JSON list of C-alpha atoms and ligand atoms in Angstrom, two decimals:
[
{"chain": "S", "resi": 19, "resn": "UNK", "atom": "CA", "xyz": [-11.32, 91.64, 111.44]},
{"chain": "S", "resi": 20, "resn": "UNK", "atom": "CA", "xyz": [-14.69, 92.54, 112.51]},
{"chain": "S", "resi": 21, "resn": "UNK", "atom": "CA", "xyz": [-16.47, 94.22, 110.68]},
{"chain": "S", "resi": 22, "resn": "UNK", "atom": "CA", "xyz": [-16.51, 98.41, 110.85]},
{"chain": "S", "resi": 23, "resn": "UNK", "atom": "CA", "xyz": [-20.45, 99.47, 111.22]},
{"chain": "S", "resi": 24, "resn": "UNK", "atom": "CA", "xyz": [-20.10, 103.68, 110.77]},
{"chain": "S", "resi": 25, "resn": "UNK", "atom": "CA", "xyz": [-22.24, 105.70, 112.68]},
{"chain": "S", "resi": 26, "resn": "UNK", "atom": "CA", "xyz": [-23.64, 109.71, 112.83]},
{"chain": "S", "resi": 27, "resn": "UNK", "atom": "CA", "xyz": [-23.02, 110.68, 116.35]},
{"chain": "S", "resi": 28, "resn": "UNK", "atom": "CA", "xyz": [-23.94, 115.38, 117.07]},
{"chain": "S", "resi": 29, "resn": "UNK", "atom": "CA", "xyz": [-21.88, 116.61, 119.97]},
{"chain": "S", "resi": 30, "resn": "UNK", "atom": "CA", "xyz": [-21.60, 120.40, 121.14]},
{"chain": "S", "resi": 31, "resn": "UNK", "atom": "CA", "xyz": [-18.91, 121.49, 118.58]},
{"chain": "S", "resi": 32, "resn": "UNK", "atom": "CA", "xyz": [-16.73, 123.12, 121.31]},
{"chain": "S", "resi": 33, "resn": "UNK", "atom": "CA", "xyz": [-16.44, 119.25, 122.32]},
{"chain": "S", "resi": 34, "resn": "UNK", "atom": "CA", "xyz": [-15.36, 118.50, 119.24]},
{"chain": "S", "resi": 35, "resn": "UNK", "atom": "CA", "xyz": [-12.74, 120.90, 118.15]},
{"chain": "S", "resi": 36, "resn": "UNK", "atom": "CA", "xyz": [-11.16, 119.83, 122.22]},
{"chain": "S", "resi": 37, "resn": "UNK", "atom": "CA", "xyz": [-11.25, 115.87, 121.61]},
{"chain": "S", "resi": 38, "resn": "UNK", "atom": "CA", "xyz": [-9.15, 116.47, 118.54]},
{"chain": "S", "resi": 39, "resn": "UNK", "atom": "CA", "xyz": [-6.81, 119.07, 120.33]},
{"chain": "S", "resi": 40, "resn": "UNK", "atom": "CA", "xyz": [-6.66, 115.97, 122.26]},
{"chain": "S", "resi": 41, "resn": "UNK", "atom": "CA", "xyz": [-6.18, 113.39, 119.69]},
{"chain": "S", "resi": 42, "resn": "UNK", "atom": "CA", "xyz": [-3.28, 115.49, 117.74]},
{"chain": "S", "resi": 43, "resn": "UNK", "atom": "CA", "xyz": [-1.24, 115.67, 121.06]},
{"chain": "S", "resi": 44, "resn": "UNK", "atom": "CA", "xyz": [-1.67, 111.70, 121.25]},
{"chain": "S", "resi": 45, "resn": "UNK", "atom": "CA", "xyz": [-0.78, 111.76, 118.20]},
{"chain": "S", "resi": 46, "resn": "UNK", "atom": "CA", "xyz": [-3.95, 110.06, 116.97]},
{"chain": "S", "resi": 47, "resn": "UNK", "atom": "CA", "xyz": [-4.16, 108.87, 112.92]},
{"chain": "S", "resi": 48, "resn": "UNK", "atom": "CA", "xyz": [-7.62, 109.67, 111.97]},
{"chain": "S", "resi": 49, "resn": "UNK", "atom": "CA", "xyz": [-10.57, 110.05, 114.58]},
{"chain": "S", "resi": 50, "resn": "UNK", "atom": "CA", "xyz": [-12.44, 106.79, 114.46]},
{"chain": "S", "resi": 51, "resn": "UNK", "atom": "CA", "xyz": [-9.35, 105.63, 115.57]},
{"chain": "S", "resi": 52, "resn": "UNK", "atom": "CA", "xyz": [-9.02, 108.11, 118.73]},
{"chain": "S", "resi": 53, "resn": "UNK", "atom": "CA", "xyz": [-13.64, 107.32, 119.34]},
{"chain": "S", "resi": 54, "resn": "UNK", "atom": "CA", "xyz": [-12.76, 103.06, 119.71]},
{"chain": "S", "resi": 55, "resn": "UNK", "atom": "CA", "xyz": [-9.54, 104.50, 121.89]},
{"chain": "S", "resi": 56, "resn": "UNK", "atom": "CA", "xyz": [-11.81, 106.49, 124.26]},
{"chain": "S", "resi": 57, "resn": "UNK", "atom": "CA", "xyz": [-15.28, 103.29, 124.16]},
{"chain": "S", "resi": 58, "resn": "UNK", "atom": "CA", "xyz": [-12.88, 101.08, 124.93]},
{"chain": "S", "resi": 59, "resn": "UNK", "atom": "CA", "xyz": [-11.33, 102.20, 128.20]},
{"chain": "S", "resi": 60, "resn": "UNK", "atom": "CA", "xyz": [-15.15, 102.75, 129.29]},
{"chain": "S", "resi": 61, "resn": "UNK", "atom": "CA", "xyz": [-15.76, 99.78, 128.63]},
{"chain": "S", "resi": 62, "resn": "UNK", "atom": "CA", "xyz": [-12.76, 98.40, 130.13]},
{"chain": "S", "resi": 63, "resn": "UNK", "atom": "CA", "xyz": [-12.63, 100.45, 133.69]},
{"chain": "S", "resi": 64, "resn": "UNK", "atom": "CA", "xyz": [-16.53, 99.53, 134.16]},
{"chain": "S", "resi": 65, "resn": "UNK", "atom": "CA", "xyz": [-14.82, 95.51, 134.63]},
{"chain": "S", "resi": 66, "resn": "UNK", "atom": "CA", "xyz": [-13.35, 96.51, 136.75]},
{"chain": "S", "resi": 67, "resn": "UNK", "atom": "CA", "xyz": [-16.05, 96.50, 138.80]},
{"chain": "S", "resi": 68, "resn": "UNK", "atom": "CA", "xyz": [-16.14, 92.28, 139.88]},
{"chain": "S", "resi": 69, "resn": "UNK", "atom": "CA", "xyz": [-12.45, 90.98, 141.28]},
{"chain": "S", "resi": 70, "resn": "UNK", "atom": "CA", "xyz": [-12.10, 88.26, 140.74]},
{"chain": "S", "resi": 71, "resn": "UNK", "atom": "CA", "xyz": [-11.53, 88.80, 136.90]},
{"chain": "S", "resi": 72, "resn": "UNK", "atom": "CA", "xyz": [-8.62, 88.66, 135.36]},
{"chain": "S", "resi": 73, "resn": "UNK", "atom": "CA", "xyz": [-5.80, 91.44, 134.62]},
{"chain": "S", "resi": 74, "resn": "UNK", "atom": "CA", "xyz": [-3.07, 92.26, 133.35]},
{"chain": "S", "resi": 75, "resn": "UNK", "atom": "CA", "xyz": [-1.27, 95.65, 136.15]},
{"chain": "S", "resi": 76, "resn": "UNK", "atom": "CA", "xyz": [1.46, 97.98, 136.57]},
{"chain": "S", "resi": 77, "resn": "UNK", "atom": "CA", "xyz": [1.95, 99.12, 140.65]},
{"chain": "S", "resi": 78, "resn": "UNK", "atom": "CA", "xyz": [4.53, 102.69, 140.12]},
{"chain": "S", "resi": 79, "resn": "UNK", "atom": "CA", "xyz": [6.20, 103.64, 143.30]},
{"chain": "S", "resi": 80, "resn": "UNK", "atom": "CA", "xyz": [8.13, 107.05, 143.54]},
{"chain": "S", "resi": 81, "resn": "UNK", "atom": "CA", "xyz": [9.44, 106.05, 147.64]},
{"chain": "S", "resi": 82, "resn": "UNK", "atom": "CA", "xyz": [12.79, 107.89, 149.70]},
{"chain": "S", "resi": 83, "resn": "UNK", "atom": "CA", "xyz": [15.11, 104.75, 150.42]},
{"chain": "S", "resi": 84, "resn": "UNK", "atom": "CA", "xyz": [15.94, 105.88, 153.19]},
{"chain": "S", "resi": 85, "resn": "UNK", "atom": "CA", "xyz": [13.14, 105.09, 155.07]},
{"chain": "S", "resi": 86, "resn": "UNK", "atom": "CA", "xyz": [13.33, 102.83, 157.82]},
{"chain": "S", "resi": 87, "resn": "UNK", "atom": "CA", "xyz": [12.14, 99.79, 156.56]},
{"chain": "S", "resi": 88, "resn": "UNK", "atom": "CA", "xyz": [10.26, 100.57, 153.66]},
{"chain": "S", "resi": 89, "resn": "UNK", "atom": "CA", "xyz": [12.23, 98.61, 150.94]},
{"chain": "S", "resi": 90, "resn": "UNK", "atom": "CA", "xyz": [12.42, 95.61, 153.67]},
{"chain": "S", "resi": 91, "resn": "UNK", "atom": "CA", "xyz": [8.37, 95.86, 153.83]},
{"chain": "S", "resi": 92, "resn": "UNK", "atom": "CA", "xyz": [8.19, 95.89, 149.70]},
{"chain": "S", "resi": 93, "resn": "UNK", "atom": "CA", "xyz": [10.16, 93.05, 149.52]},
{"chain": "S", "resi": 94, "resn": "UNK", "atom": "CA", "xyz": [8.74, 91.05, 152.18]},
{"chain": "S", "resi": 95, "resn": "UNK", "atom": "CA", "xyz": [5.10, 92.18, 150.05]},
{"chain": "S", "resi": 96, "resn": "UNK", "atom": "CA", "xyz": [6.64, 90.94, 146.81]},
{"chain": "S", "resi": 97, "resn": "UNK", "atom": "CA", "xyz": [7.09, 87.55, 147.94]},
{"chain": "S", "resi": 98, "resn": "UNK", "atom": "CA", "xyz": [3.99, 87.31, 149.27]},
{"chain": "S", "resi": 99, "resn": "UNK", "atom": "CA", "xyz": [2.39, 87.87, 146.25]},
{"chain": "S", "resi": 100, "resn": "UNK", "atom": "CA", "xyz": [4.92, 86.09, 144.19]},
{"chain": "S", "resi": 101, "resn": "UNK", "atom": "CA", "xyz": [2.57, 84.07, 142.18]},
{"chain": "S", "resi": 102, "resn": "UNK", "atom": "CA", "xyz": [1.68, 87.87, 140.45]},
{"chain": "S", "resi": 103, "resn": "UNK", "atom": "CA", "xyz": [4.66, 89.81, 140.37]},
{"chain": "S", "resi": 104, "resn": "UNK", "atom": "CA", "xyz": [5.80, 89.51, 137.74]},
{"chain": "S", "resi": 105, "resn": "UNK", "atom": "CA", "xyz": [9.46, 91.58, 137.15]},
{"chain": "S", "resi": 106, "resn": "UNK", "atom": "CA", "xyz": [9.77, 94.67, 139.12]},
{"chain": "S", "resi": 107, "resn": "UNK", "atom": "CA", "xyz": [12.14, 97.69, 137.32]},
{"chain": "S", "resi": 108, "resn": "UNK", "atom": "CA", "xyz": [14.10, 99.89, 139.98]},
{"chain": "S", "resi": 109, "resn": "UNK", "atom": "CA", "xyz": [15.43, 103.42, 138.60]},
{"chain": "S", "resi": 110, "resn": "UNK", "atom": "CA", "xyz": [17.61, 105.89, 141.41]},
{"chain": "S", "resi": 111, "resn": "UNK", "atom": "CA", "xyz": [15.50, 109.07, 140.71]},
{"chain": "S", "resi": 112, "resn": "UNK", "atom": "CA", "xyz": [18.38, 111.13, 142.93]},
{"chain": "S", "resi": 113, "resn": "UNK", "atom": "CA", "xyz": [20.62, 110.67, 146.68]},
{"chain": "S", "resi": 114, "resn": "UNK", "atom": "CA", "xyz": [17.28, 110.37, 147.93]},
{"chain": "S", "resi": 115, "resn": "UNK", "atom": "CA", "xyz": [14.24, 109.06, 145.27]},
{"chain": "S", "resi": 116, "resn": "UNK", "atom": "CA", "xyz": [13.70, 105.71, 144.31]},
{"chain": "S", "resi": 117, "resn": "UNK", "atom": "CA", "xyz": [10.87, 105.22, 141.11]},
{"chain": "S", "resi": 118, "resn": "UNK", "atom": "CA", "xyz": [9.29, 101.51, 141.03]},
{"chain": "S", "resi": 119, "resn": "UNK", "atom": "CA", "xyz": [7.35, 100.04, 138.67]},
{"chain": "S", "resi": 120, "resn": "UNK", "atom": "CA", "xyz": [5.43, 96.40, 138.43]},
{"chain": "S", "resi": 121, "resn": "UNK", "atom": "CA", "xyz": [3.98, 94.63, 136.30]},
{"chain": "S", "resi": 122, "resn": "UNK", "atom": "CA", "xyz": [1.22, 92.28, 137.40]},
{"chain": "S", "resi": 123, "resn": "UNK", "atom": "CA", "xyz": [-0.83, 89.19, 136.88]},
{"chain": "S", "resi": 124, "resn": "UNK", "atom": "CA", "xyz": [-3.40, 88.40, 138.51]},
{"chain": "S", "resi": 125, "resn": "UNK", "atom": "CA", "xyz": [-7.22, 88.97, 139.26]},
{"chain": "S", "resi": 126, "resn": "UNK", "atom": "CA", "xyz": [-8.02, 91.86, 140.30]},
{"chain": "S", "resi": 127, "resn": "UNK", "atom": "CA", "xyz": [-9.02, 92.51, 143.68]},
{"chain": "S", "resi": 128, "resn": "UNK", "atom": "CA", "xyz": [-5.02, 91.40, 144.71]},
{"chain": "S", "resi": 129, "resn": "UNK", "atom": "CA", "xyz": [-3.90, 93.41, 142.12]},
{"chain": "S", "resi": 130, "resn": "UNK", "atom": "CA", "xyz": [-5.14, 96.25, 143.77]},
{"chain": "S", "resi": 131, "resn": "UNK", "atom": "CA", "xyz": [-4.82, 95.39, 147.25]},
{"chain": "S", "resi": 132, "resn": "UNK", "atom": "CA", "xyz": [-1.02, 94.68, 146.03]},
{"chain": "S", "resi": 133, "resn": "UNK", "atom": "CA", "xyz": [-1.28, 97.75, 144.84]},
{"chain": "S", "resi": 134, "resn": "UNK", "atom": "CA", "xyz": [-2.91, 99.47, 148.48]},
{"chain": "S", "resi": 135, "resn": "UNK", "atom": "CA", "xyz": [-0.51, 97.94, 150.39]},
{"chain": "S", "resi": 136, "resn": "UNK", "atom": "CA", "xyz": [2.19, 99.63, 147.99]},
{"chain": "S", "resi": 137, "resn": "UNK", "atom": "CA", "xyz": [1.81, 102.99, 147.70]},
{"chain": "S", "resi": 138, "resn": "UNK", "atom": "CA", "xyz": [-0.29, 103.40, 151.22]},
{"chain": "S", "resi": 139, "resn": "UNK", "atom": "CA", "xyz": [3.23, 101.82, 152.94]},
{"chain": "S", "resi": 140, "resn": "UNK", "atom": "CA", "xyz": [5.65, 105.34, 155.17]},
{"chain": "S", "resi": 141, "resn": "UNK", "atom": "CA", "xyz": [8.03, 106.55, 152.48]},
{"chain": "S", "resi": 142, "resn": "UNK", "atom": "CA", "xyz": [6.28, 106.39, 149.48]},
{"chain": "S", "resi": 143, "resn": "UNK", "atom": "CA", "xyz": [5.44, 110.12, 148.19]},
{"chain": "S", "resi": 144, "resn": "UNK", "atom": "CA", "xyz": [3.26, 109.11, 144.77]},
{"chain": "S", "resi": 145, "resn": "UNK", "atom": "CA", "xyz": [2.19, 105.76, 144.02]},
{"chain": "S", "resi": 146, "resn": "UNK", "atom": "CA", "xyz": [-0.26, 104.68, 140.85]},
{"chain": "S", "resi": 147, "resn": "UNK", "atom": "CA", "xyz": [-2.03, 101.31, 140.16]},
{"chain": "S", "resi": 148, "resn": "UNK", "atom": "CA", "xyz": [-3.38, 100.46, 136.58]},
{"chain": "S", "resi": 149, "resn": "UNK", "atom": "CA", "xyz": [-5.22, 98.01, 135.82]},
{"chain": "S", "resi": 150, "resn": "UNK", "atom": "CA", "xyz": [-5.63, 97.06, 132.34]},
{"chain": "S", "resi": 151, "resn": "UNK", "atom": "CA", "xyz": [-7.97, 94.18, 130.63]},
{"chain": "S", "resi": 152, "resn": "UNK", "atom": "CA", "xyz": [-5.61, 91.57, 129.14]},
{"chain": "S", "resi": 153, "resn": "UNK", "atom": "CA", "xyz": [-8.06, 91.81, 125.63]},
{"chain": "S", "resi": 154, "resn": "UNK", "atom": "CA", "xyz": [-9.75, 88.46, 126.23]},
{"chain": "S", "resi": 155, "resn": "UNK", "atom": "CA", "xyz": [-13.76, 90.12, 126.39]},
{"chain": "S", "resi": 156, "resn": "UNK", "atom": "CA", "xyz": [-12.91, 93.70, 124.42]},
{"chain": "D", "resi": 5, "resn": "NI", "atom": "NI1", "xyz": [16.94, 103.72, 144.44]}
]
């Protein structure tokens, strides 16, 4: 395991109280672990500046499956990017709405492109693209 460094940080009392409340809600065991995660997340989000970087990703969408040609379009898109799509999970929310999550891998630019194509499709009510580092450079 990498050597741990202790350091002092000066922050406003109110900010620390809010952060401690956040850590408690997120079930962090210690303030240190919470701060480490915040720092990692800040570094990870910076990495997306490079569209060629290898990432893992999820695309989550909620859509109305009655929308004409949407499921056909989604299927064609997933076959087009079959090298990036690892798997998909489909949940029928109710008579109209579906929840679908795609697990992906590839370069950040491509994953974002697939996400943009899906979330902007007619019939998609809400969509979110989440890119994660492979962890190799952290
Ligand atoms: Ni469904």
